[in-house]
Tab-separated table of C-alpha atoms in Angstrom:
chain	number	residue	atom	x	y	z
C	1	UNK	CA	-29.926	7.059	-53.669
C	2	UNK	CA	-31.302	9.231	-51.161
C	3	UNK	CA	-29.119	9.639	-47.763
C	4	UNK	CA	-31.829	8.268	-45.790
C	5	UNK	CA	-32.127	5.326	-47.943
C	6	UNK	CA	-28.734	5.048	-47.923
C	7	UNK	CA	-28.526	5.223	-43.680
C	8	UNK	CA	-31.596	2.738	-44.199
C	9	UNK	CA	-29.541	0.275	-45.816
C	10	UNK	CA	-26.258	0.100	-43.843
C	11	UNK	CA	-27.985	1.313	-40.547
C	12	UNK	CA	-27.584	-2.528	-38.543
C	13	UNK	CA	-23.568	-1.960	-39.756
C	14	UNK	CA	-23.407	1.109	-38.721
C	15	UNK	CA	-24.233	0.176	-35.208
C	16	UNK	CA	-22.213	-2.233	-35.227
C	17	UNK	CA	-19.036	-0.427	-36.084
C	18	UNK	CA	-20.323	1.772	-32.985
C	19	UNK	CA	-20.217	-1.078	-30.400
C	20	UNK	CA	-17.304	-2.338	-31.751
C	21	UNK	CA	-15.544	1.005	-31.497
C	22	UNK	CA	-16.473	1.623	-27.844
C	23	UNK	CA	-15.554	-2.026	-26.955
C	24	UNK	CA	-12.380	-1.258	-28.548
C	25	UNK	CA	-12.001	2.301	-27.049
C	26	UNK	CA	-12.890	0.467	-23.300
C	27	UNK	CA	-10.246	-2.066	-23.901
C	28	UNK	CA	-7.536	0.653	-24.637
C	29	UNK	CA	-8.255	2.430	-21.938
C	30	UNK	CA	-8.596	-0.475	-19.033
C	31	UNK	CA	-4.888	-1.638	-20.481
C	32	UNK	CA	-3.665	1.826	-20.125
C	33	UNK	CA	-5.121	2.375	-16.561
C	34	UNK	CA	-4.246	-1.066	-15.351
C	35	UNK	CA	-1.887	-0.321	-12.202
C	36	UNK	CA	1.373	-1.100	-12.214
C	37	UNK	CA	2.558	-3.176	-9.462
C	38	UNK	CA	4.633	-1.729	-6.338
C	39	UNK	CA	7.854	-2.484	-6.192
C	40	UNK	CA	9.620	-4.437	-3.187
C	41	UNK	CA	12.831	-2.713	-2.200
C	42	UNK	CA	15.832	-4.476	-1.785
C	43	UNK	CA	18.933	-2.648	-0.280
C	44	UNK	CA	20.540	-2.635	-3.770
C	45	UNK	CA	17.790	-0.631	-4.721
C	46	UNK	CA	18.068	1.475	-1.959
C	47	UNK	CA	20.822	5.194	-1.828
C	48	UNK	CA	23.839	3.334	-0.432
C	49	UNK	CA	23.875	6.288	2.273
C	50	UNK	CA	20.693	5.108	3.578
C	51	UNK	CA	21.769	1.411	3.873
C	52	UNK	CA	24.299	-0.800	6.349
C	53	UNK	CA	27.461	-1.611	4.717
C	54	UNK	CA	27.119	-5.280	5.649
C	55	UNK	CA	24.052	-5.750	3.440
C	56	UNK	CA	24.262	-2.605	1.001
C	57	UNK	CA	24.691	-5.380	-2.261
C	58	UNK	CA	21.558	-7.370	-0.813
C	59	UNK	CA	18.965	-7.736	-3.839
C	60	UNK	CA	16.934	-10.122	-2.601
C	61	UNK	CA	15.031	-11.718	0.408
C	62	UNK	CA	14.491	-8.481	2.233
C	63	UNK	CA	12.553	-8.650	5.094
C	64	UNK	CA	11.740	-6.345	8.676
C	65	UNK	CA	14.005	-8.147	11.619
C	66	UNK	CA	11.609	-9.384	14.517
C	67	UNK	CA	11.568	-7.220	16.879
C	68	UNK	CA	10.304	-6.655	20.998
C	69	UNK	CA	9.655	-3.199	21.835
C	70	UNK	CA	7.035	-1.174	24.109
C	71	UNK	CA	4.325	1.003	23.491
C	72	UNK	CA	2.415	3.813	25.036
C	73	UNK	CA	0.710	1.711	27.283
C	74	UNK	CA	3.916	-0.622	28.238
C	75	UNK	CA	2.897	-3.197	26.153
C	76	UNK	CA	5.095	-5.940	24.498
C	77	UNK	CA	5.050	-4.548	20.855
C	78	UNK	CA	6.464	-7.524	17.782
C	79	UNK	CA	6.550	-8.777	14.444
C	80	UNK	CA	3.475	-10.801	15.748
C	81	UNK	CA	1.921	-7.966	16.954
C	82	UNK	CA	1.784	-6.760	12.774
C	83	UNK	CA	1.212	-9.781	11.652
C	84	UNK	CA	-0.930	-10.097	8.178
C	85	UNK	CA	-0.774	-6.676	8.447
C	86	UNK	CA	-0.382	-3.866	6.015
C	87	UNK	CA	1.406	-0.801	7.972
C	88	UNK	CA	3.278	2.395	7.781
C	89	UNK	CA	6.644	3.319	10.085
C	90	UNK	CA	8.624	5.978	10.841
C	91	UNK	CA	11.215	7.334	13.356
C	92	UNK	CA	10.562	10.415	15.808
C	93	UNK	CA	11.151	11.670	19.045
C	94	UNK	CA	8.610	13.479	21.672
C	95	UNK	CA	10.716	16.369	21.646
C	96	UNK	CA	11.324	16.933	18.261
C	97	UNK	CA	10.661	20.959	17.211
C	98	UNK	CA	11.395	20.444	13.597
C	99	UNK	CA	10.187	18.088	11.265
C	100	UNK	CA	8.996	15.707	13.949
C	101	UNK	CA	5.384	17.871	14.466
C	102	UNK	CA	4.760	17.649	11.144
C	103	UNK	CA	5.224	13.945	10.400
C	104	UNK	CA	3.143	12.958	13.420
C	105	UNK	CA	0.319	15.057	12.325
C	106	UNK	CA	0.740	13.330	8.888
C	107	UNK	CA	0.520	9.910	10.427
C	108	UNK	CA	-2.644	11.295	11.778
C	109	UNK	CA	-4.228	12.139	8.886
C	110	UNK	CA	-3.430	8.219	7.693
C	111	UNK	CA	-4.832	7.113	11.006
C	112	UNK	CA	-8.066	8.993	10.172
C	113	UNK	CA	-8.088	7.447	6.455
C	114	UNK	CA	-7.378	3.744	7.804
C	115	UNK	CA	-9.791	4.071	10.813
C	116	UNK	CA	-12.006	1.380	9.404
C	117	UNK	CA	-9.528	-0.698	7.739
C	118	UNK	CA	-8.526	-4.025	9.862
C	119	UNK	CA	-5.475	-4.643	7.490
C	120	UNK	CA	-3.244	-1.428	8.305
C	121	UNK	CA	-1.968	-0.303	10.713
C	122	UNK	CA	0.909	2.200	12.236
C	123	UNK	CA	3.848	2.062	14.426
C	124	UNK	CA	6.158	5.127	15.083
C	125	UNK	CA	9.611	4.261	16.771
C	126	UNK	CA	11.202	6.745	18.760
C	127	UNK	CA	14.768	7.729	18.191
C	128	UNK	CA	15.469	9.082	22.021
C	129	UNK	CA	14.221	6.031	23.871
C	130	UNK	CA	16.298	7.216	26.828
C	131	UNK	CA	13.558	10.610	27.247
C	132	UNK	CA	10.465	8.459	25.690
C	133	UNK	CA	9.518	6.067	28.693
C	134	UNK	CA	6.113	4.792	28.580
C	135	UNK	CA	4.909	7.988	30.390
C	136	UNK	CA	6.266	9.876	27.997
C	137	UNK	CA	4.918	8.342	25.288
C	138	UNK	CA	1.372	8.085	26.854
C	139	UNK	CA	1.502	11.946	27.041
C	140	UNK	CA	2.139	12.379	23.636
C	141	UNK	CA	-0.504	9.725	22.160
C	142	UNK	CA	-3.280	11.339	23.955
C	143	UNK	CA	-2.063	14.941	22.782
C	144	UNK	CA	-1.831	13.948	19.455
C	145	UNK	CA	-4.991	12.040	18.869
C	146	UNK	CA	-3.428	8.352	18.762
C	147	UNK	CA	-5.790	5.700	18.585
C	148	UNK	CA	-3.990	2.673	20.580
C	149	UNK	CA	-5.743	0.230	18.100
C	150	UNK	CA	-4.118	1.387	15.096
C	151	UNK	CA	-1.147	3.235	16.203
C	152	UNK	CA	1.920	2.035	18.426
C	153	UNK	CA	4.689	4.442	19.682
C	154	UNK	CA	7.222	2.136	20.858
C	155	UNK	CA	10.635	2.625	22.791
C	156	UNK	CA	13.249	0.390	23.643
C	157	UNK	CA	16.914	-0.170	23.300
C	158	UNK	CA	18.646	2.364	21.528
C	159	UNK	CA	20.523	-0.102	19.679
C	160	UNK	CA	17.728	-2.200	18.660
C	161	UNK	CA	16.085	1.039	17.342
C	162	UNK	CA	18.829	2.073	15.391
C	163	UNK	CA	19.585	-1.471	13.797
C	164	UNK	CA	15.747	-2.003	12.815
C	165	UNK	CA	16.338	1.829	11.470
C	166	UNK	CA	20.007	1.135	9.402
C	167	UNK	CA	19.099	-2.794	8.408
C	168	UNK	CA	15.563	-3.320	8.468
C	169	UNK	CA	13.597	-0.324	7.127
C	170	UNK	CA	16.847	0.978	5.318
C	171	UNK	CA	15.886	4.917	6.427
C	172	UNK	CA	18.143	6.993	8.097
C	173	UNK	CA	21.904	8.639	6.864
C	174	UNK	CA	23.659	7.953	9.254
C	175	UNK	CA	26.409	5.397	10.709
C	176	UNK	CA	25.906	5.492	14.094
C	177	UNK	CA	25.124	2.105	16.265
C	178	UNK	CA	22.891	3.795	18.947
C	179	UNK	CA	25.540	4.963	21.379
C	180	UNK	CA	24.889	7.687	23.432
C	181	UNK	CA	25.249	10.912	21.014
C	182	UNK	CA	24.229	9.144	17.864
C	183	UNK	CA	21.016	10.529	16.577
C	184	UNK	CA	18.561	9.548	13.737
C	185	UNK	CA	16.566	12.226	12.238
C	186	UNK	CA	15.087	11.288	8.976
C	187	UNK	CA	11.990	12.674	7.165
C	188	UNK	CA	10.791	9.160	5.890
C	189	UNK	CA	7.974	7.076	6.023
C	190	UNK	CA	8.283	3.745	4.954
C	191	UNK	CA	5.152	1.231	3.520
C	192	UNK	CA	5.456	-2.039	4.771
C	193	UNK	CA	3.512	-5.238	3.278
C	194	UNK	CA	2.006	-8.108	5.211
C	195	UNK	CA	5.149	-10.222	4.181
C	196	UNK	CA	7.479	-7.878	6.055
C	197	UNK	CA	8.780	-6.308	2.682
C	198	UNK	CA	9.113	-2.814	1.881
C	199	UNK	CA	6.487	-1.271	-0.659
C	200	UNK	CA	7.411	2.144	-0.716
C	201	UNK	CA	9.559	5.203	0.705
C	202	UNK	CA	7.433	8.512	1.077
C	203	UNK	CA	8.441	12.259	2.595
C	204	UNK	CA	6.533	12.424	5.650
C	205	UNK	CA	6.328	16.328	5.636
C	206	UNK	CA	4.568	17.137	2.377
C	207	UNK	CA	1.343	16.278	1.693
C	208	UNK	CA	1.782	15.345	-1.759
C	209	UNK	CA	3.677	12.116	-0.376
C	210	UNK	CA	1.060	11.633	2.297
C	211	UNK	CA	-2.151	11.508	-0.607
C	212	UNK	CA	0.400	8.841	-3.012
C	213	UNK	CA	0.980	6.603	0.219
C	214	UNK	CA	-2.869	6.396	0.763
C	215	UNK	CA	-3.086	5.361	-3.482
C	216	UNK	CA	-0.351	3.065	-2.807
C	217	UNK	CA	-2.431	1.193	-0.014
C	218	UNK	CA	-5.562	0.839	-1.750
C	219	UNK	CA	-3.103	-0.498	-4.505
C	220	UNK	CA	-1.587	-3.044	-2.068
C	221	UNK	CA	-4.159	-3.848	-0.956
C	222	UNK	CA	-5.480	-5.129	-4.073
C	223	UNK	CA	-2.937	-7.186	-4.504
C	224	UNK	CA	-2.800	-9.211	-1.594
């Protein structure tokens, strides 16, 4: 038998062994690119250095506290205010020469990304509420490109700051209460969903972080 006789002959199998093998080779490859879902942290999850004592053993039912602070433009900033909301926080001051720069420009660069997106958002708290009046704040928005829309820089009580900080967002090492000298200075940005739970911890100063937080949204996203 000739070899063309012979492909003759078996030629309707031997396409079908080819559609069956890229079905099969599709199906592999969807199951091994399916994306995993994010996880919601718990405080148990969570460095113990980074997390109250009074709720360090806490592995479930973890939400952001309600909260009333004020923005750049002396508006009433809440819970409400993020409501069905996808955003990203963090903790800075004004006045910050260190890592502080570097983070806002960050959150920048995620306000650009999300400029189009109703569902996130961005809210910066500032750890030196005392310095950061509205004024303040207002200064620094405009110099570093906020858009009011998407972004809130809010002060407030110090204590109120440093509570959401310690038992809400579970991001800075330190014990202090938010008396006078206490100071938080932490590097961290933290995803939050639209059920108040947190999604992810990233390093605001590298951009490495900054590119898997973006992933991580489109990945939320998806699963809302």
């Amino acid at each position: 038998m000739s070899f063309l006789s012979f492909f003759a002959r078996y030629k309707k199998f031997g396409i079908f062994l080819s559609v069956l093998s890229i079905i099969i080779i599709s199906i592999i490859y969807n199951i091994l690119n399916v994306k995993k879902p994010l996880p919601i942290y718990q405080p148990a999850m969570v460095s113990e250095e980074l997390v109250d004592s009074s709720i360090q053993h806490q592995m479930k039912y973890h939400k952001i506290a309600d909260f009333s602070l004020t923005n750049q433009n002396g508006e009433i900033v809440t819970q409400d205010t993020y409501k069905d909301k996808i955003y990203v926080a963090d903790f800075f001051f004004t006045t910050c020469p260190t890592i502080c720069p570097i983070m806002t420009d960050h959150m920048y660069q995620i306000q650009k990304e999300i400029i189009n997106d109703d569902d996130i958002m961005l809210l910066s708290h500032s750890v030196t509420p005392k310095i950061d009046s509205v004024p303040q704040l207002k200064k620094y928005a405009i110099k570093k490109g906020v858009i009011d829309r998407k972004w809130n820089l809010v002060t407030g009580d110090k204590k109120d700051i440093y509570k959401l900080a310690r038992k809400s967002y579970l991001a800075v090492k330190t014990d202090g209460n938010g008396d006078e000298y206490d100071m938080i200075h932490t590097e961290n940005l933290m995803r939050i969903d639209k059920k108040r739970q947190i999604r992810g911890f990233y390093d605001g100063t590298t951009p490495e972080d900054i590119e898997q937080l973006l992933e991580d949204i489109e990945t939320l996203k998806d699963e809302s």
